[in-house]
Amino acid sequence: MSTSDVALRLLLGFVLSFGGVLVVGDSFDLNPTDNFCSRWYTQSVVKNQVLYIDGGLQKWNGTDIKPADDQGVFGINNYLITIPLDKTFSWKTNITINSTPKNESSPISGSRPPSLMRGHMFHGPANDTAVYSYSGTVFMGNLSFPSYVDPQSSEYALWSYNPNATGFPWEQNDIGQPWRPNHGLVTEAIDQGLGFYLNGQIDEGTSQETLRNAGLDQYHALDGMLVINLHNYTSNNISTSQVRGNAPRIGGTMEYLAAVGGKGILVALGGQINEEQPWANVSGGQLIDFSAVDIFDIDSYLQTPSSNGTWYQQNTTGDIPKPRIDFCTVSVSAPDNSSHHIWMYGGNDPISSTMFDDVYVLSLPSFTWTAVYTNGGSPRWGHNCHLANGRQMVTVGGNITDHVCDWELRGIAFLDLNTIIWGSTFRANNTVFEVPNKLFAATGGSALGNATIKEPSSGWTDPRLKVVFDTARKWDLDANGSKKNHTGAIAGGVVGGVLGLALIAGGLFLWKRRRDKARQPVELEGGDNEAKDRPGELHDEIAKAELAVNEENPAELPVPDPVELPPPDPSELHAPREAHEADQNMATTTDAVELPSTNVAAGARPGVPHLRTPGDDLPELPAYTPGLTRPDSGPRRGSV
C-alpha cells in the first residue's frame, strides 16, 4: 500500500464509518464547480494564459448527492476544467470556470480520454497549442460512482488535448513504454520539447493488467527516468542508479532550470523510497530529506544517450525543511539568471502523520534553503503549483484537514513571489519576478540579480558539478523541431473507403453538437460573506506595469494568440455562503443506494463497506483520525 493511500483510506473510512450508505438524488448530474467540496491529486498546467485542470480525486457535495452524515462523496473528477488567466480576477468574486465533460469517445479509436489521479500534464513545445496528459491511476475507492471506468491499457498512455481542434480534441499516442506510472517526479524542458518522468509506481488502478490483481509484484515502484520527446512521441527509459538512495522514489518533485549547464539541469527534491521492498510501503518506507538534492545534467544525456547521462548530489545548507511528500514546487530565476530559486509549498509526512502549511525556497548556486512562510494554520497536500505571469505561484487543489471542505472555494490561490503575500486575486498585468529581500542572504546582489554568492558555503559535494554551473547555455536558434501525428487505435475495426469516411464525418458532427450543448462556462460571483478575508492579503490594487517577457526562462514561455475559452452568455452563479455546508432545508427526492459488492473488501458488511484504494487489498477498520496531524496552530496562509 502506498504512502498516500493510507491518508486516502482514513478520509474514506471516516465517511463510511457513519453509515456507509450513499443517498443520491433522482438526477445525479454532478458539476465539478457547483458540487465542489475539495479536489486533490489532479493533473494541471498553465499554457497560453489558461490554467488547465484535469481529473483528480474530488469530494463532491450539494443537494443532489449526500451520504448519511452529509460529509460528501468521493469520486473521480471526469471534467477538463479551464480557467482563463488573461484578465485580472479574484476567486472570491469574478472568476470564470469552464468545465467540459470527458464523456465522449474518440470517433477514430473508440476510446474515451481517461480521468485519473496522481498523473501529470505537460505544457508541450512552445509552438504547439496542445497540452499533454500522461501517467496517473484510476481511483478504485468508489466503484459505484457514476463516472467510474475500469483502467485502460497502458499502451497508449500519452493523451493530447488541443483546444483549437475543429473535431474531437483528444488524441492518443503510444510512447513505447509497458506501464503507465503514477506518483512520480515530473518536469519538462519546454524550450526543448522534452518531458522527464523519474520513477513512480504502478498499482491496481494502472491498467487492465493490474486491475484487481492482488499480487505484490503488480504493485511496485518503477526504476529509471523516462525522457519523453513531445515532438515525435518517443521515449527512452534511462538508468537512475546514480540517484541518492539508489532506489525508486515516489511523491517528490523535480524542477528544470534552463539557464544552467549546456542544456539545462533537473533538480530532484524529496520523495519516499523503500530500500528493502520493491513496492512503496508506508511502514517500511523512508523519506528522502532535503539536506541534499539530486541534479541531472541534460547535456550529458543528449550528447551520449547510451550513457544514461550524469547525476550529481549536492548538499544544502540553511533552513532545511522537514522531510515530506506530496508537496509542490515552482522554479524561477533572477532577471539576469545569476541566481535560481525553487519554491516549495506544503506537503505531508505520512510516517509521523504531520501535514505542513509552509513555504521554503532553495536558492542556487549557493544551495541555501530559506524559510519564507512557516507555521500556517491550514496544511495542504496533494496539490499542484504553477508559475504564472512571471511572479505569481498558482496553487491548485489539495487535501486539507482543518475543514470538511476546502475553504478556498474555487480550489485555487495565489502567492506573489516578490512580496511573499498570499491572495485571492490573480493579476494579469504583473511585472516580472524580482528576488525578494528575504533571499538576499542566500544570493547577495539585488532584486534584479547580480548575485555575488556563486557556490555553496560548504563547497561543491561533487567538484564536477561546478563545471556544469560554469558551462554557458547552448541556446538553439530553432528548438521547435518537427511533430509527428500518429494516433493509436485501441478499439474499433478498420474503416475503409467512402463508407468509412462518411461514418467518421457523421460521428464528428453528432459529437460536436453534443459537446457544444454540454460546454457551459460559469462566471462565479460571491458576496462579501463568501469567505473571510485573510489578514495581509492583497486586494484590488492593480499593478500598472506591463508584463515583460523573459525569453531566457522558458519554464513559462509566452505563446502568441492566446485562446479565448469562455463562450458567450455565461450563466451567473452565487457561491455558497459557507465553504462546506449544503443547504439542509431544500426539499429533494432521494433514494438510498448501497455500494455494489465489487466496491468492498474483506471485513465489510451490508451498508458499511470498506472502500478499496489503489494497491489496497487488506483495508483496516474505518476508524476516523482527523486527517493527518498538522504542526502547531498558526494563522492561515496570507497572514503576515
XYZ file of C-alpha atoms in Angstrom:
640
model
C 0.000 0.000 0.000
C 1.397 3.374 -0.984
C 2.031 6.150 1.495
C -0.678 8.459 0.252
C -3.260 5.677 0.015
C -3.129 5.482 3.815
C -4.312 9.067 4.063
C -6.983 8.409 1.442
C -8.198 5.386 3.371
C -8.511 7.389 6.592
C -10.610 10.003 4.853
C -12.824 7.464 3.118
C -13.144 5.383 6.236
C -14.413 8.442 8.073
C -17.254 8.859 5.597
C -18.295 5.218 5.703
C -17.966 4.790 9.450
C -21.080 6.932 9.858
C -23.344 4.635 7.923
C -21.798 3.874 4.598
C -24.988 4.358 2.565
C -24.871 6.937 -0.195
C -28.085 8.885 -0.706
C -28.331 10.040 -4.289
C -30.956 12.274 -5.854
C -33.053 11.100 -8.780
C -30.974 13.358 -11.024
C -27.312 12.537 -10.459
C -25.806 15.307 -12.572
C -22.716 16.486 -10.739
C -20.867 19.616 -11.758
C -17.227 20.000 -10.645
C -17.847 23.637 -9.708
C -21.367 23.568 -8.258
C -20.667 20.385 -6.291
C -17.092 21.214 -5.323
C -16.042 20.390 -1.782
C -12.348 19.622 -2.311
C -10.123 18.172 -5.009
C -6.572 16.818 -4.943
C -4.121 14.685 -6.935
C -5.129 16.495 -10.133
C -3.175 16.970 -13.343
C -2.779 20.660 -14.219
C -0.699 23.064 -16.288
C -0.646 26.720 -17.378
C -0.370 27.377 -21.114
C -1.327 30.293 -23.375
C -2.816 32.203 -20.429
C -5.109 29.315 -19.492
C -4.996 27.096 -16.398
C -5.965 23.514 -17.293
C -7.112 21.142 -14.522
C -7.742 17.508 -15.412
C -9.007 14.614 -13.330
C -8.110 14.263 -9.680
C -9.948 12.816 -6.717
C -12.856 15.077 -5.778
C -15.020 15.274 -2.709
C -18.478 16.166 -4.003
C -21.291 17.769 -2.051
C -24.555 19.605 -2.687
C -28.256 18.884 -2.641
C -28.125 16.186 -5.329
C -25.778 13.859 -3.501
C -25.400 13.212 0.211
C -24.043 10.441 2.361
C -25.877 9.745 5.575
C -23.628 12.118 7.543
C -23.550 14.991 4.996
C -19.772 14.696 4.675
C -19.623 14.492 0.890
C -18.963 11.673 -1.553
C -15.604 10.708 -3.045
C -15.215 10.089 -6.758
C -13.005 10.950 -9.700
C -13.419 14.279 -11.482
C -14.234 13.417 -15.096
C -14.179 17.001 -16.379
C -11.463 19.073 -18.004
C -11.579 22.413 -16.202
C -10.118 25.593 -17.675
C -9.674 28.996 -16.035
C -8.633 31.952 -18.242
C -5.618 33.868 -16.927
C -5.675 36.722 -19.434
C -7.578 39.094 -17.141
C -7.276 40.135 -13.507
C -9.826 38.416 -11.255
C -10.487 37.244 -7.714
C -11.611 33.713 -6.981
C -13.962 35.219 -4.401
C -15.917 37.467 -6.754
C -15.468 37.167 -10.517
C -13.638 34.023 -11.572
C -14.650 32.303 -14.833
C -14.530 28.500 -14.826
C -15.188 26.351 -17.898
C -15.968 22.647 -17.392
C -16.014 20.189 -20.288
C -17.173 16.624 -19.518
C -14.913 13.841 -20.750
C -17.806 11.570 -21.632
C -17.278 11.279 -25.382
C -15.274 8.599 -27.144
C -12.833 9.235 -29.935
C -14.526 8.716 -33.328
C -11.203 7.300 -34.533
C -10.193 4.851 -31.795
C -13.420 4.423 -29.859
C -11.597 5.151 -26.586
C -12.597 7.737 -24.031
C -9.924 10.025 -22.515
C -9.289 8.693 -19.010
C -9.928 10.581 -15.783
C -7.071 9.783 -13.427
C -5.349 10.909 -10.260
C -1.662 11.334 -9.386
C -0.796 11.982 -13.029
C 0.812 14.914 -14.807
C 0.001 17.437 -17.533
C 2.810 18.547 -19.823
C 2.851 22.014 -21.344
C 4.324 20.649 -24.553
C 6.500 22.506 -27.068
C 6.006 26.262 -27.143
C 4.778 26.299 -30.747
C 2.229 23.540 -30.099
C -1.252 24.593 -28.960
C -1.963 21.218 -27.340
C -1.386 20.180 -23.739
C -0.472 16.606 -22.830
C -1.780 14.311 -20.097
C 0.491 11.460 -19.075
C 0.571 8.963 -16.209
C -1.926 8.544 -13.389
C -4.079 5.839 -11.872
C -7.801 5.118 -11.663
C -9.367 5.796 -8.249
C -10.565 2.380 -7.094
C -12.174 3.562 -3.860
C -15.745 4.033 -5.133
C -16.624 1.711 -7.996
C -20.290 2.754 -7.830
C -19.502 6.376 -8.656
C -21.233 7.272 -11.960
C -18.044 8.326 -13.758
C -16.019 5.264 -12.740
C -14.429 3.437 -15.671
C -12.114 0.427 -15.433
C -8.438 1.145 -16.123
C -7.442 1.123 -19.771
C -4.406 -0.428 -21.364
C -1.088 1.273 -20.643
C -0.105 1.051 -24.305
C -1.460 4.450 -25.362
C -0.712 6.398 -22.212
C 0.005 9.862 -23.639
C -3.106 11.902 -24.433
C -3.055 15.324 -26.051
C -5.799 17.932 -25.844
C -5.943 20.663 -28.486
C -8.377 23.492 -27.630
C -8.222 24.705 -31.251
C -9.242 21.384 -32.775
C -12.229 21.532 -35.123
C -13.177 17.947 -34.350
C -12.600 15.682 -31.380
C -9.904 17.496 -29.356
C -8.254 14.468 -27.723
C -5.603 12.233 -29.317
C -3.897 9.075 -28.055
C -0.235 8.343 -28.558
C 1.998 5.366 -27.852
C 5.408 6.337 -26.445
C 6.637 2.751 -26.324
C 6.576 2.078 -22.567
C 4.970 -1.004 -20.959
C 3.382 0.774 -17.984
C 1.534 3.985 -17.239
C 3.191 5.136 -13.991
C 1.820 7.457 -11.337
C 3.084 9.457 -8.350
C 6.475 10.054 -9.968
C 8.711 13.140 -10.088
C 7.973 15.073 -13.279
C 9.112 18.185 -15.119
C 9.750 19.307 -18.678
C 12.075 21.416 -20.802
C 9.519 23.388 -22.782
C 12.163 25.011 -24.947
C 13.435 21.565 -25.982
C 10.106 19.744 -26.176
C 11.265 17.147 -23.643
C 9.414 15.689 -20.671
C 11.147 13.902 -17.794
C 9.415 11.340 -15.561
C 11.501 9.990 -12.660
C 10.480 6.662 -11.049
C 6.866 6.499 -9.794
C 4.782 3.381 -9.239
C 2.163 1.075 -10.715
C -0.827 -0.218 -8.760
C -4.257 -1.734 -9.115
C -5.647 1.251 -10.993
C -2.798 1.372 -13.510
C -4.155 -0.756 -16.341
C -6.210 -3.771 -17.326
C -3.241 -5.989 -16.479
C -3.109 -4.829 -12.846
C -6.861 -4.457 -12.272
C -7.909 -6.325 -9.120
C -4.611 -8.175 -9.101
C -3.622 -8.993 -5.531
C -0.049 -9.919 -6.424
C 2.536 -7.657 -4.841
C 4.653 -7.875 -7.972
C 1.900 -5.928 -9.743
C 2.156 -3.033 -7.292
C 5.628 -1.630 -7.002
C 7.868 1.363 -7.598
C 9.468 1.761 -11.023
C 13.148 2.164 -11.801
C 14.587 4.642 -14.260
C 13.686 8.024 -15.688
C 11.661 8.408 -18.868
C 12.866 11.024 -21.330
C 9.795 11.785 -23.454
C 10.098 13.599 -26.777
C 6.878 15.590 -27.107
C 7.651 16.441 -30.745
C 7.531 12.879 -32.073
C 6.061 10.928 -29.111
C 9.043 8.685 -28.469
C 10.670 7.903 -25.141
C 13.726 6.351 -23.566
C 13.981 4.852 -20.085
C 17.417 5.635 -18.659
C 19.084 4.274 -15.543
C 18.865 6.184 -12.264
C 21.316 4.061 -10.291
C 23.346 7.203 -9.541
C 20.456 8.878 -7.709
C 20.689 9.218 -3.930
C 19.337 6.150 -2.143
C 19.735 4.004 -5.263
C 16.048 3.109 -5.044
C 12.983 4.314 -6.953
C 11.057 7.065 -5.233
C 7.523 8.419 -5.237
C 5.829 11.615 -4.097
C 8.663 14.106 -4.675
C 9.087 16.821 -7.304
C 11.575 17.748 -9.998
C 12.358 21.168 -11.492
C 14.003 22.244 -14.751
C 16.494 25.124 -14.669
C 17.026 26.156 -18.273
C 19.949 28.548 -17.860
C 22.337 26.170 -16.049
C 24.694 23.901 -17.978
C 24.873 23.297 -21.700
C 21.216 22.242 -21.999
C 19.778 22.922 -18.564
C 19.632 20.776 -15.435
C 16.998 18.856 -13.484
C 16.789 19.150 -9.692
C 15.018 16.276 -7.878
C 13.687 17.015 -4.396
C 12.268 14.784 -1.677
C 10.073 11.743 -2.072
C 9.874 8.339 -0.418
C 11.823 5.158 -1.078
C 11.730 1.600 0.199
C 15.179 0.042 0.108
C 14.055 -3.415 1.263
C 10.894 -3.950 -0.743
C 10.142 -3.430 -4.446
C 6.936 -1.527 -3.668
C 6.111 1.667 -1.832
C 5.109 0.932 1.752
C 4.287 3.407 4.487
C 5.590 1.248 7.327
C 8.899 0.312 5.712
C 9.491 3.353 3.571
C 11.934 6.173 4.210
C 11.551 9.843 3.382
C 14.340 11.481 1.422
C 15.382 14.573 3.343
C 16.268 17.961 1.890
C 19.829 18.102 3.217
C 20.899 17.198 -0.316
C 19.354 17.255 -3.788
C 19.957 15.225 -6.954
C 20.930 17.074 -10.128
C 20.817 15.738 -13.695
C 22.892 17.315 -16.465
C 20.653 17.141 -19.549
C 23.513 17.855 -21.941
C 25.408 14.804 -20.682
C 22.496 12.661 -21.861
C 21.839 14.435 -25.156
C 25.495 14.189 -26.121
C 25.614 10.432 -25.449
C 22.153 8.910 -24.806
C 23.598 5.431 -24.315
C 25.497 6.705 -21.260
C 22.221 7.401 -19.389
C 23.531 10.878 -18.572
C 25.144 12.048 -15.340
C 23.553 12.624 -11.935
C 25.201 14.638 -9.160
C 24.394 15.125 -5.492
C 24.833 18.453 -3.755
C 24.489 19.116 -0.029
C 22.334 22.039 1.060
C 22.506 24.460 3.996
C 20.254 26.985 5.709
C 16.686 26.448 6.933
C 16.391 22.862 5.728
C 12.699 21.784 5.594
C 11.441 18.666 7.305
C 11.112 15.594 5.035
C 7.773 15.160 3.277
C 5.983 14.036 0.127
C 3.044 15.377 -1.909
C 4.292 18.968 -1.777
C 4.550 21.201 -4.843
C 7.339 23.315 -6.320
C 7.913 26.017 -8.932
C 11.206 27.464 -10.141
C 12.091 30.985 -11.248
C 15.367 32.751 -12.000
C 16.604 36.251 -11.257
C 16.163 38.643 -14.212
C 19.846 38.238 -15.128
C 19.952 34.464 -14.434
C 22.618 34.973 -11.777
C 20.552 33.007 -9.245
C 17.766 30.444 -9.428
C 15.063 29.732 -6.863
C 12.904 26.659 -6.246
C 9.825 27.473 -4.154
C 8.340 24.568 -2.165
C 4.900 24.652 -0.552
C 3.047 22.305 1.829
C 3.084 18.502 1.787
C 2.810 15.762 4.381
C 4.950 13.284 6.290
C 2.937 10.025 6.272
C 5.330 8.342 8.691
C 4.849 10.862 11.520
C 1.344 11.869 10.342
C 2.294 15.526 10.002
C 0.999 17.984 7.429
C 2.598 21.284 6.509
C 1.486 24.798 5.645
C 4.801 26.466 4.891
C 6.924 27.824 2.050
C 10.672 27.248 1.676
C 12.965 28.457 -1.100
C 16.097 26.663 -2.309
C 18.419 29.226 -3.917
C 21.102 28.156 -6.374
C 24.071 28.166 -6.866
C 24.511 28.649 -3.110
C 22.143 25.697 -2.459
C 20.741 27.516 0.559
C 17.272 26.908 1.987
C 15.337 29.929 3.271
C 12.085 29.672 5.234
C 9.870 32.483 3.934
C 6.491 31.395 5.347
C 6.144 28.969 8.250
C 3.589 27.508 10.612
C 0.472 28.491 8.709
C -2.864 27.324 10.023
C -4.226 25.394 7.026
C -1.968 22.481 5.971
C -2.352 21.104 2.464
C -1.016 18.148 0.456
C -1.622 16.539 -2.923
C -1.804 19.937 -4.641
C -0.047 21.409 -7.690
C 1.806 24.693 -8.218
C 2.448 26.684 -11.387
C 4.284 29.878 -12.237
C 2.033 32.389 -13.987
C 2.945 35.796 -15.398
C 6.469 35.508 -14.151
C 5.932 36.184 -10.461
C 2.737 34.564 -9.142
C 2.598 30.982 -7.904
C -0.824 29.477 -8.609
C -1.792 26.630 -6.275
C -4.328 24.079 -7.485
C -6.405 21.890 -5.182
C -5.014 19.946 -2.270
C -6.277 17.904 0.648
C -6.865 19.671 3.943
C -7.896 18.505 7.408
C -8.958 21.656 9.229
C -12.234 21.916 7.270
C -14.747 19.437 5.890
C -14.399 21.241 2.555
C -11.661 23.378 1.070
C -12.022 26.922 2.402
C -10.581 28.124 -0.912
C -13.979 27.762 -2.535
C -12.692 27.508 -6.104
C -9.691 25.322 -5.307
C -7.019 27.852 -6.311
C -4.961 30.556 -4.593
C -2.060 32.840 -5.473
C 1.283 33.671 -3.873
C 3.130 36.767 -5.070
C 6.762 35.656 -5.154
C 8.084 39.228 -4.995
C 6.193 40.226 -1.856
C 5.632 36.694 -0.456
C 1.981 37.528 0.252
C -0.901 35.113 -0.333
C -4.028 36.440 -2.004
C -7.245 35.574 -3.801
C -6.527 37.847 -6.786
C -4.742 36.887 -9.974
C -3.082 39.900 -11.596
C -2.761 39.617 -15.344
C -0.519 42.692 -15.660
C 2.124 41.872 -13.060
C 5.735 42.820 -13.546
C 8.496 40.216 -13.763
C 9.974 38.317 -10.838
C 12.489 40.152 -8.675
C 14.493 38.499 -5.924
C 12.773 39.303 -2.585
C 14.754 40.741 0.307
C 14.374 37.539 2.336
C 16.574 35.703 -0.167
C 19.448 38.192 -0.305
C 21.392 36.276 2.360
C 21.376 33.260 0.036
C 22.277 35.134 -3.144
C 23.848 38.503 -2.465
C 23.254 41.153 -5.098
C 19.959 42.953 -5.576
C 16.347 42.398 -6.572
C 17.365 42.412 -10.232
C 20.050 39.779 -9.709
C 23.787 40.461 -9.692
C 24.195 37.529 -7.294
C 27.548 37.553 -5.534
C 27.328 34.083 -3.945
C 28.481 31.762 -6.715
C 28.912 28.458 -4.898
C 27.719 26.538 -1.814
C 29.128 27.732 1.504
C 30.077 24.123 2.312
C 31.735 23.658 -1.071
C 30.762 21.501 -4.011
C 29.847 17.971 -2.914
C 30.949 16.789 -6.350
C 33.565 19.112 -7.924
C 32.322 18.146 -11.397
C 29.055 19.951 -10.688
C 30.921 23.259 -10.580
C 31.918 22.673 -14.189
C 28.244 22.239 -15.114
C 27.325 25.535 -13.446
C 30.235 27.289 -15.163
C 29.180 25.998 -18.593
C 27.366 28.532 -20.761
C 23.946 27.501 -22.019
C 23.835 26.465 -25.671
C 20.620 28.084 -26.865
C 19.222 26.654 -30.085
C 18.120 29.004 -32.841
C 15.195 26.702 -33.548
C 14.280 24.287 -30.771
C 10.797 23.533 -32.071
C 11.707 20.527 -34.181
C 9.008 18.584 -36.005
C 5.953 16.887 -34.617
C 4.663 13.633 -35.914
C 0.983 12.920 -35.702
C 0.469 9.218 -35.082
C -2.680 8.423 -33.208
C -3.020 4.971 -31.670
C -6.126 2.984 -32.350
C -7.053 0.779 -29.406
C -10.592 -0.249 -30.246
C -12.742 -0.487 -33.334
C -12.164 -2.021 -36.746
C -10.513 -0.683 -39.852
C -12.841 1.634 -41.728
C -12.025 1.982 -45.392
C -13.257 3.764 -48.462
C -16.053 6.232 -48.806
C -18.321 4.469 -46.327
C -15.702 4.741 -43.585
C -15.166 8.439 -44.203
C -18.899 9.059 -44.103
C -19.270 7.260 -40.782
C -16.413 9.245 -39.231
C -17.822 12.531 -40.509
C -21.231 11.678 -39.109
C -19.728 10.767 -35.747
C -17.811 14.029 -35.604
C -20.943 16.023 -36.426
C -23.013 14.366 -33.692
C -20.184 14.635 -31.153
C -19.633 18.342 -31.870
C -23.333 19.102 -31.469
C -23.470 17.317 -28.088
C -20.222 18.926 -26.925
C -21.426 22.435 -27.811
C -24.530 21.864 -25.719
C -22.539 20.480 -22.773
C -19.808 23.104 -22.640
C -21.253 25.699 -20.295
C -18.928 28.247 -18.722
C -19.916 29.766 -15.414
C -18.794 33.130 -14.164
C -18.961 32.890 -10.405
C -19.670 35.880 -8.221
C -19.658 35.772 -4.468
C -20.825 38.209 -1.862
C -18.843 39.711 0.951
C -19.730 36.802 3.190
C -18.465 34.135 0.806
C -15.238 33.688 2.712
C -13.399 35.569 5.384
C -10.594 37.774 4.113
C -7.152 36.722 5.210
C -5.038 39.269 7.061
C -2.216 40.617 4.970
C -3.917 39.599 1.735
C -3.560 41.697 -1.390
C -6.883 43.018 -2.619
C -7.802 45.080 -5.639
C -4.808 47.322 -6.217
C -3.584 46.532 -9.711
C -0.005 46.858 -10.880
C 0.311 49.247 -13.811
C 3.481 47.874 -15.420
C 3.168 45.588 -18.420
C 4.479 42.032 -18.100
C 7.963 41.822 -19.546
C 8.730 38.538 -21.232
C 11.919 36.854 -20.106
C 12.661 34.564 -23.006
C 15.620 33.070 -21.179
C 13.317 31.486 -18.610
C 11.354 29.069 -20.785
C 9.613 27.465 -17.824
C 6.690 29.733 -18.771
C 7.296 30.764 -22.384
C 4.546 33.014 -23.740
C 2.800 31.776 -26.854
C 1.115 34.130 -29.343
C -2.608 34.206 -29.958
C -3.943 33.277 -26.503
C -7.020 31.094 -26.590
C -10.260 32.765 -25.530
C -12.067 29.872 -23.877
C -15.211 31.377 -22.274
C -18.171 31.103 -24.707
C -20.763 33.934 -24.721
C -23.610 34.329 -22.283
C -22.114 32.699 -19.191
C -24.650 31.981 -16.505
C -24.230 33.699 -13.171
C -23.912 31.586 -10.052
C -23.610 32.771 -6.492
C -21.183 30.862 -4.322
C -22.441 29.193 -1.138
C -22.071 31.363 1.929
C -20.366 28.527 3.795
C -17.395 26.656 2.442
C -18.722 23.188 3.221
C -22.362 23.230 4.222
C -25.007 22.132 1.734
C -28.471 23.637 2.214
C -30.193 21.232 4.551
C -33.629 22.835 4.121
C -34.036 22.258 0.416
C -36.515 19.508 -0.315
C -35.128 16.817 -2.565
C -36.353 13.405 -3.558
C -33.675 10.891 -2.711
C -33.122 7.180 -2.838
C -30.770 5.140 -0.692
C -28.277 3.233 -2.777
C -25.874 0.672 -1.340
C -22.460 0.293 -2.899
C -22.096 -2.884 -5.003
C -20.156 -5.875 -3.812
C -17.348 -5.030 -6.217
C -16.674 -1.959 -4.133
C -15.960 -3.689 -0.850
C -13.105 -5.692 0.574
C -12.732 -8.278 3.286
C -14.349 -7.259 6.578
C -17.196 -5.245 5.069
C -20.843 -5.801 5.809
C -24.001 -4.612 4.044
C -24.404 -0.871 4.419
C -20.926 -0.395 5.890
C -18.469 -1.349 3.140
C -14.735 -0.848 3.251
C -13.603 1.240 0.324
C -10.748 -0.120 -1.723
C -7.938 2.221 -2.650
C -5.173 1.646 -5.226
C -2.982 -1.236 -4.101
C -5.101 -1.816 -1.004
C -6.332 -5.375 -0.581
C -6.473 -5.594 3.204
C -8.139 -2.391 4.432
C -8.166 -1.547 8.095
C -11.278 -0.818 10.101
C -12.588 2.617 9.143
C -11.700 4.292 12.417
C -11.581 8.044 11.918
C -8.430 10.005 12.515
C -8.959 13.675 11.669
C -6.675 13.598 8.651
C -3.014 13.953 9.400
C -1.841 15.959 12.389
C -0.700 19.419 11.377
C 2.063 21.444 13.068
C 1.304 23.877 15.876
C -1.632 26.105 15.010
C -0.864 29.381 13.352
C -2.504 31.922 11.110
C -3.891 30.909 7.736
C -1.686 31.442 4.760
C -1.959 35.072 3.831
C -1.178 36.309 7.321
C 1.890 38.418 7.891
